[in-house]
Amino acid sequence: GAGVSQTPSNKVTEKGKYVELRCDPISGHTALYWYRQSLGQGPEFLIYFQGTGAADDSGLPNDRFFAVRPEGSVSTLKIQRTERGDSAVYLCASSKQGDEQYFGPGTRLTVT
Amino acid sequence: DQQVKQNSPSLSVQEGRISILNCDYTNSMFDYFLWYKKYPAEGPTFLISISSIKDKNEDGRFTVFLNKSAKHLSLHIVPSQPGDSAVYFCAASAWSGNTGKLIFGQGTTLQVKP
């Protein structure tokens, strides 16, 4: 079946602009996670959704970052007033409750 | 504060030999551990996991060992194949915290030479 998909695969934006990154989880997976991976590092947790609600947003670095999952399926990660330090690969994962997480291919964000 | 550490950035082994990748953690609340494999330009792929109530889990050529007293786990790949060449990430979670978020190590790049 289809895996986790993320769009766009690459995004280049100018400092100060707003961006949206989209994640389509595996059908039937109630849990959805966003991670950020910088070069040479492991993925870093950002936020976790159980259904429509953000059950744990402790990894969001500041209030410029926001994520939604209005219907409990697709999720959008929103970044306001982007900074060069936001450049990274943003990974989305989904899972059944208590099961292993399946990752999408990621969105490479470059802030110039 | 790195709660999950992979101290070897890279490892090179000959095809057919054993690959051993190591991981250390500091948080005693972690109760579930996973290994992921990552190829360039792809997301991490789940490989194998182990619950804290076990000390070993085996799946084909892959075995994960957990030593809770030492807060250490390792992944053994036997025999190693060139297609195993990738970055391997160790990850841990604390389901008792009702979140399931994964804390990842920095990764170890494995190269298996033909």
XYZ file of C-alpha atoms in Angstrom:
226
model
C 0.000 0.000 0.000
C 0.961 3.669 -0.144
C 3.454 4.925 2.364
C 3.767 8.329 4.008
C 4.004 11.073 1.402
C 5.311 14.607 1.849
C 5.061 17.630 -0.388
C 6.939 19.477 -1.650
C 10.095 17.371 -1.783
C 12.188 20.544 -1.932
C 11.372 24.097 -0.925
C 13.610 27.135 -1.292
C 12.395 30.321 0.330
C 13.751 33.698 1.307
C 14.411 34.699 4.886
C 11.297 36.157 6.457
C 8.807 34.292 4.241
C 6.064 31.897 5.339
C 6.105 28.217 4.325
C 3.764 25.265 4.610
C 4.881 21.646 4.476
C 2.342 18.883 3.942
C 2.219 15.289 5.164
C -0.138 12.503 4.035
C 0.098 9.639 6.531
C -0.589 5.971 5.909
C -4.332 5.357 5.832
C -5.662 4.276 9.214
C -2.689 5.549 11.206
C -3.999 7.652 14.062
C -0.626 8.922 15.285
C 1.372 11.461 13.266
C 4.782 12.925 14.088
C 6.924 15.720 12.710
C 10.724 15.654 13.039
C 13.495 17.901 11.770
C 16.887 16.598 10.658
C 19.936 18.825 10.279
C 23.059 17.714 8.445
C 25.018 15.081 10.342
C 22.394 14.719 13.064
C 19.581 12.339 13.834
C 15.955 13.404 13.451
C 14.781 15.760 16.195
C 11.194 15.523 17.470
C 8.904 18.514 16.871
C 5.261 17.558 17.486
C 2.975 14.529 17.877
C -0.700 14.275 16.935
C -3.109 11.644 18.187
C -6.111 12.067 15.933
C -6.800 15.768 15.425
C -5.185 17.043 18.597
C -1.548 17.854 19.284
C -0.769 15.477 22.143
C 2.838 16.660 22.551
C 4.265 19.844 21.018
C 7.255 20.073 23.326
C 9.723 19.898 20.421
C 8.545 22.991 18.563
C 11.502 25.399 18.826
C 9.485 28.620 19.131
C 6.147 30.219 18.284
C 7.073 30.659 14.619
C 6.346 26.941 14.199
C 2.799 25.615 14.163
C 1.177 22.410 12.940
C -2.389 21.317 12.316
C -4.226 18.099 11.529
C -7.855 19.253 11.233
C -9.465 16.001 10.091
C -7.128 13.533 11.744
C -5.378 12.588 8.515
C -3.315 15.111 6.512
C -1.100 17.427 8.544
C 0.494 20.760 7.679
C 3.584 22.183 9.368
C 3.640 25.966 9.140
C 6.707 28.138 9.654
C 6.368 31.913 9.885
C 9.130 34.468 9.338
C 11.595 31.802 8.264
C 15.224 32.095 9.337
C 18.343 30.576 7.797
C 18.624 28.306 10.842
C 15.313 26.684 9.878
C 17.028 25.048 6.888
C 16.795 21.283 7.369
C 14.972 18.186 6.180
C 11.506 18.022 7.738
C 10.325 14.453 8.218
C 6.828 13.211 8.883
C 6.017 9.789 10.343
C 2.808 7.952 11.113
C 1.928 4.894 13.141
C -0.833 2.909 14.713
C -0.949 3.604 18.437
C 2.033 1.981 20.141
C 3.495 0.649 16.906
C 6.677 1.539 15.039
C 6.728 4.791 13.093
C 6.868 4.853 9.299
C 8.627 7.837 7.801
C 8.040 9.793 4.632
C 10.884 10.893 2.328
C 11.020 14.360 3.879
C 10.881 17.943 2.630
C 14.232 19.658 2.225
C 13.754 23.290 3.258
C 16.392 25.845 2.307
C 16.088 29.396 3.608
C 18.275 31.859 1.689
C 21.877 17.093 26.453
C 22.178 14.085 24.152
C 19.970 11.367 25.651
C 20.803 8.842 22.925
C 24.362 8.598 21.678
C 26.007 6.731 18.851
C 29.677 7.337 19.441
C 30.964 5.826 16.201
C 30.204 8.083 13.228
C 31.255 5.380 10.761
C 32.003 1.677 10.446
C 33.500 -0.310 7.586
C 33.260 -4.111 7.340
C 33.899 -6.763 4.736
C 30.983 -8.497 3.037
C 30.033 -11.679 4.897
C 31.437 -10.508 8.230
C 29.526 -9.253 11.251
C 28.621 -5.584 11.657
C 28.103 -4.339 15.212
C 26.578 -0.922 15.753
C 26.424 0.502 19.251
C 24.156 2.924 21.058
C 24.107 4.338 24.602
C 21.297 6.148 26.393
C 20.992 8.118 29.596
C 17.261 8.285 30.360
C 16.101 5.354 32.501
C 12.473 6.109 31.516
C 13.053 4.806 27.988
C 11.137 1.544 27.556
C 11.206 0.922 23.817
C 14.179 1.002 21.470
C 14.344 0.908 17.695
C 16.870 0.845 14.891
C 16.230 2.662 11.633
C 18.188 2.514 8.406
C 18.444 5.484 6.067
C 19.536 5.756 2.466
C 20.347 9.159 0.922
C 17.301 11.229 -0.062
C 14.924 8.794 1.637
C 13.227 8.799 5.023
C 14.400 6.413 7.771
C 13.136 2.835 7.373
C 12.230 0.776 10.428
C 14.526 -2.195 10.917
C 14.006 -3.826 14.295
C 12.861 -2.942 17.798
C 13.092 -4.202 21.355
C 11.036 -3.623 24.468
C 12.777 -2.982 27.763
C 11.339 -6.231 29.155
C 13.554 -8.207 26.746
C 17.296 -8.396 26.302
C 17.383 -9.742 22.754
C 15.278 -9.639 19.613
C 16.161 -11.349 16.357
C 14.818 -10.910 12.840
C 16.679 -12.730 10.102
C 20.173 -11.313 9.786
C 19.459 -8.588 12.351
C 19.670 -8.978 16.132
C 19.311 -6.244 18.726
C 20.725 -6.692 22.218
C 19.689 -4.556 25.182
C 21.725 -4.199 28.391
C 19.563 -2.116 30.709
C 22.055 -1.955 33.558
C 24.650 -0.466 31.209
C 22.039 1.573 29.309
C 23.477 0.161 26.110
C 22.083 -1.493 23.020
C 23.679 -2.911 19.935
C 22.620 -4.042 16.488
C 24.318 -7.068 14.964
C 24.089 -7.748 11.243
C 25.256 -11.214 10.171
C 26.294 -11.755 7.448
C 26.780 -8.193 6.241
C 25.876 -7.459 2.622
C 26.819 -4.493 0.381
C 23.129 -3.484 0.294
C 23.326 -2.916 4.046
C 25.505 0.152 3.429
C 23.499 3.059 4.848
C 23.205 5.333 7.887
C 21.835 3.525 10.939
C 19.989 5.406 13.656
C 19.262 4.176 17.137
C 16.086 5.617 18.698
C 14.345 5.391 22.046
C 10.940 6.258 23.418
C 9.174 6.380 26.767
C 5.608 5.177 26.285
C 4.969 5.603 29.962
C 4.937 9.314 29.103
C 2.071 8.597 26.691
C 3.732 10.252 23.755
C 5.771 7.769 21.722
C 8.062 10.482 20.422
C 11.390 9.067 19.351
C 14.731 10.400 20.545
C 17.382 9.613 17.955
C 21.129 9.191 18.106
C 23.384 10.972 15.629
C 23.687 7.958 13.350
C 26.452 5.595 12.244
C 27.367 5.271 8.582
C 27.962 1.620 7.714
C 29.955 0.690 4.638
C 30.019 -2.968 3.624
C 32.794 -3.666 1.146
C 32.359 -6.413 -1.466
